[in-house]
Amino acid sequence: MRNYHLPILLGLTTTVAVYAPLPVQAEPKTYQEVSGIESIRFESEGLAILESLGLSLASVEGTAEPAPGFPYAWNLIPPSSDPNIKGTTFTFSYDDETGVYIPISGTEEFSGRIAFNVDTNKLAFSPQIEFKDFSISFNQNFDFFVETPGLRLFDIESSGLPTIDLENQTWSLGDINLIVSQEFSDYLVNAGASQSIAGLKLLEAQGERDFIEADSKTVNEPGSVLAILAAASAALAVGKCHRSAS
């Protein structure tokens, strides 16, 4: 499976575009996402491979108006002050002078649903399975991925940075690929799938977000931000080494 050390999401999902080191004089601010949509479309070749394994697309529940060229879109669930109510918690750091974008913490939460009809002669599932309550997270290596409760579905690949508009407090990013994760592939193989599909491109996506400057109570202390930036620098350096060795 190919390794992508080019930065960001979304991600939905597989690496974040990070430029480092950050100049000493730069003073990035932390922002919190508050609304937005994720537009998606399925790859016909990917769907054909899924169908050969026993899964055929039954329906997609969209919850937003998609961007042109996309048949479906999901709404970003806004942040919630009630810990018992699911909400987006994703924050990022951005410096307008340098163009440095760094994910800081949290997850993006989406409403929406995907259902598949199951060929029960090929897979040990019920006649129909569905996935919903999607979350986009990232790990310490700034790899983004899409999860549904209990299962990592897709890894996110993008070779670009979000286009950030501070005046209107929006960002957008296209050319996002959603790739079947090793975990999702194993989930299917354990149910009887005849082959692994880890690394299969199944969807393309485009993200659009609205954000606000984060409340000072939720902003990481300067030391924490610097630690994250140092980790980003290290991840970028490792990516360069890997590319040089290949």
XYZ file of C-alpha atoms in Angstrom:
246
model
C 0.000 0.000 0.000
C 1.311 3.403 -0.880
C 2.428 5.770 1.857
C 1.427 9.410 1.557
C 3.374 11.875 3.622
C 1.890 14.862 1.842
C -0.078 16.833 4.392
C -3.776 17.234 5.193
C -7.119 16.570 5.156
C -9.982 16.880 5.407
C -10.366 14.471 6.510
C -12.910 12.977 6.038
C -8.737 10.977 6.403
C -4.182 10.510 4.890
C -2.191 13.084 6.095
C -2.342 16.703 6.935
C -0.405 19.253 5.046
C 1.965 20.704 7.538
C 4.647 23.259 6.818
C 7.370 23.629 9.428
C 9.295 24.859 11.224
C 7.138 27.818 12.160
C 9.050 31.135 12.201
C 9.663 32.409 15.714
C 7.915 35.694 15.012
C 4.729 34.034 13.749
C 1.711 34.154 16.033
C -0.822 31.561 14.876
C -4.330 31.617 16.288
C -6.491 28.649 17.180
C -9.872 28.202 15.513
C -12.807 25.895 16.134
C -15.004 24.461 13.394
C -18.689 25.205 13.936
C -20.493 24.119 10.748
C -19.942 22.861 7.214
C -20.542 20.020 4.795
C -18.673 17.098 3.289
C -19.683 16.354 -0.315
C -19.019 12.802 -1.535
C -19.247 10.614 -4.609
C -18.526 6.905 -5.046
C -15.932 5.513 -7.421
C -17.624 3.089 -9.831
C -14.611 0.750 -9.897
C -14.513 0.613 -6.126
C -18.234 -0.156 -5.927
C -17.789 -2.930 -8.511
C -15.084 -4.566 -6.412
C -17.250 -4.321 -3.286
C -20.141 -5.926 -5.164
C -17.909 -8.808 -6.266
C -17.227 -9.448 -2.573
C -20.911 -9.378 -1.652
C -21.751 -5.729 -0.866
C -23.861 -3.596 -3.205
C -24.784 0.002 -2.478
C -28.411 0.220 -1.355
C -28.859 3.849 -0.312
C -27.135 6.963 0.934
C -28.846 9.338 3.326
C -27.629 12.844 2.586
C -28.217 15.649 5.070
C -26.997 18.690 3.108
C -26.997 20.205 -0.377
C -23.885 18.817 -2.118
C -21.321 20.851 -4.015
C -21.623 20.785 -7.841
C -20.508 17.461 -9.254
C -21.291 15.517 -6.072
C -24.515 13.541 -5.534
C -24.436 13.473 -1.713
C -23.364 15.618 1.215
C -23.348 15.352 4.995
C -23.718 18.154 7.509
C -21.060 18.784 10.109
C -22.686 18.459 13.533
C -22.042 21.729 15.413
C -20.178 21.845 18.726
C -22.221 21.090 21.828
C -21.838 22.475 25.335
C -23.648 19.398 26.681
C -21.223 16.443 27.097
C -24.152 14.072 26.553
C -24.866 15.480 23.090
C -22.559 14.585 20.216
C -20.829 17.546 18.605
C -17.764 18.558 16.618
C -14.719 19.445 18.725
C -12.095 19.966 16.005
C -9.667 22.868 16.399
C -6.750 23.975 14.260
C -3.966 26.521 14.313
C -3.444 28.895 11.400
C -1.057 31.759 10.794
C -2.176 34.124 8.053
C 1.316 35.532 7.495
C 3.026 32.203 6.859
C 0.058 30.111 5.674
C 0.879 27.428 8.257
C -2.104 25.189 9.066
C -1.834 22.650 11.905
C -4.616 20.419 13.325
C -4.625 20.770 17.101
C -7.247 18.497 18.632
C -10.737 17.035 18.491
C -12.922 15.354 15.893
C -15.346 16.302 13.138
C -18.776 14.688 13.546
C -21.250 14.171 10.701
C -24.867 13.185 10.249
C -25.635 10.770 7.418
C -25.886 7.078 6.575
C -24.704 4.523 4.001
C -26.520 1.190 3.564
C -25.373 -1.883 1.623
C -27.297 -4.932 0.483
C -25.451 -8.119 1.391
C -25.036 -11.304 -0.638
C -25.337 -13.656 2.324
C -23.841 -16.471 0.245
C -20.568 -14.527 0.254
C -20.577 -12.620 3.542
C -21.752 -13.616 7.003
C -23.786 -10.469 7.605
C -27.493 -9.753 7.809
C -29.175 -9.029 4.429
C -28.457 -5.323 4.843
C -25.844 -3.459 6.855
C -25.496 0.262 7.411
C -22.864 2.678 8.618
C -23.655 6.009 10.264
C -22.453 8.468 12.939
C -19.288 9.258 11.005
C -16.325 10.921 12.684
C -13.112 12.284 11.207
C -10.093 12.055 13.506
C -6.327 12.243 13.240
C -3.483 10.537 15.073
C -0.111 11.725 16.377
C 1.380 11.327 12.899
C -1.293 13.658 11.469
C -2.946 10.822 9.549
C -6.670 11.516 9.092
C -9.284 8.761 8.975
C -13.055 8.224 8.987
C -14.653 6.128 11.709
C -18.076 4.829 12.554
C -18.612 3.534 16.109
C -16.240 0.626 16.646
C -14.731 0.592 13.150
C -12.196 2.654 11.194
C -13.660 2.743 7.682
C -11.438 4.943 5.532
C -8.025 6.553 5.487
C -7.961 10.023 3.986
C -5.543 11.085 1.271
C -5.106 14.638 0.033
C -2.154 16.395 -1.541
C -3.421 19.887 -0.822
C -4.008 22.417 1.921
C -7.398 23.890 2.766
C -8.029 27.291 1.243
C -8.636 29.460 4.293
C -10.603 32.710 4.170
C -10.143 34.495 7.504
C -12.430 37.383 6.549
C -15.400 35.080 6.020
C -14.099 32.440 8.456
C -14.408 29.566 6.000
C -12.142 26.953 4.478
C -12.521 24.563 1.563
C -10.564 21.597 0.245
C -11.126 19.384 -2.793
C -9.423 16.349 -4.303
C -9.896 14.247 -1.170
C -9.735 10.469 -1.563
C -11.301 8.034 0.893
C -9.358 4.789 0.922
C -10.563 1.520 2.477
C -8.674 1.056 5.746
C -6.934 -2.121 6.840
C -9.491 -2.434 9.649
C -12.486 -2.255 7.300
C -10.846 -4.741 4.946
C -10.190 -7.144 7.842
C -13.815 -6.732 8.935
C -14.968 -7.947 5.516
C -12.386 -10.748 5.265
C -13.438 -12.039 8.692
C -17.013 -12.192 7.367
C -15.928 -14.272 4.372
C -14.636 -11.793 1.754
C -12.416 -13.578 -0.750
C -9.717 -10.895 -0.820
C -8.320 -7.918 1.036
C -9.320 -4.499 -0.280
C -7.135 -2.378 2.025
C -6.017 0.641 0.012
C -8.968 0.576 -2.403
C -10.206 4.047 -3.356
C -13.952 4.023 -2.747
C -14.980 7.687 -2.553
C -13.923 11.184 -3.494
C -14.839 14.119 -1.295
C -14.791 17.888 -0.972
C -14.862 19.652 2.374
C -16.261 23.073 3.267
C -16.144 24.424 6.810
C -17.092 27.496 8.842
C -15.038 28.336 11.902
C -14.603 30.881 14.692
C -11.636 31.881 16.793
C -11.537 29.455 19.699
C -12.442 30.653 23.163
C -9.354 31.358 25.239
C -10.433 28.660 27.694
C -10.191 26.007 24.980
C -6.960 27.194 23.358
C -3.890 25.074 24.065
C -1.192 26.668 26.190
C 1.761 27.979 24.122
C 3.942 25.081 25.253
C 1.384 22.567 24.002
C 1.090 24.280 20.638
C 4.868 24.354 20.240
C 5.013 20.641 21.064
C 2.451 19.933 18.352
C 4.383 22.055 15.860
C 7.573 20.191 16.753
C 5.800 16.888 16.154
C 4.552 18.184 12.816
C 8.090 19.160 11.838
C 9.343 15.702 12.758
C 6.554 13.994 10.796
C 7.346 16.088 7.730
C 11.057 15.297 8.034
C 10.337 11.568 8.267
C 8.128 11.822 5.183
C 10.950 13.473 3.245
C 13.355 10.702 4.312
C 10.928 8.017 3.214
C 10.457 9.625 -0.179
C 14.222 9.977 -0.637
C 14.772 6.310 0.212
C 12.092 5.034 -2.179
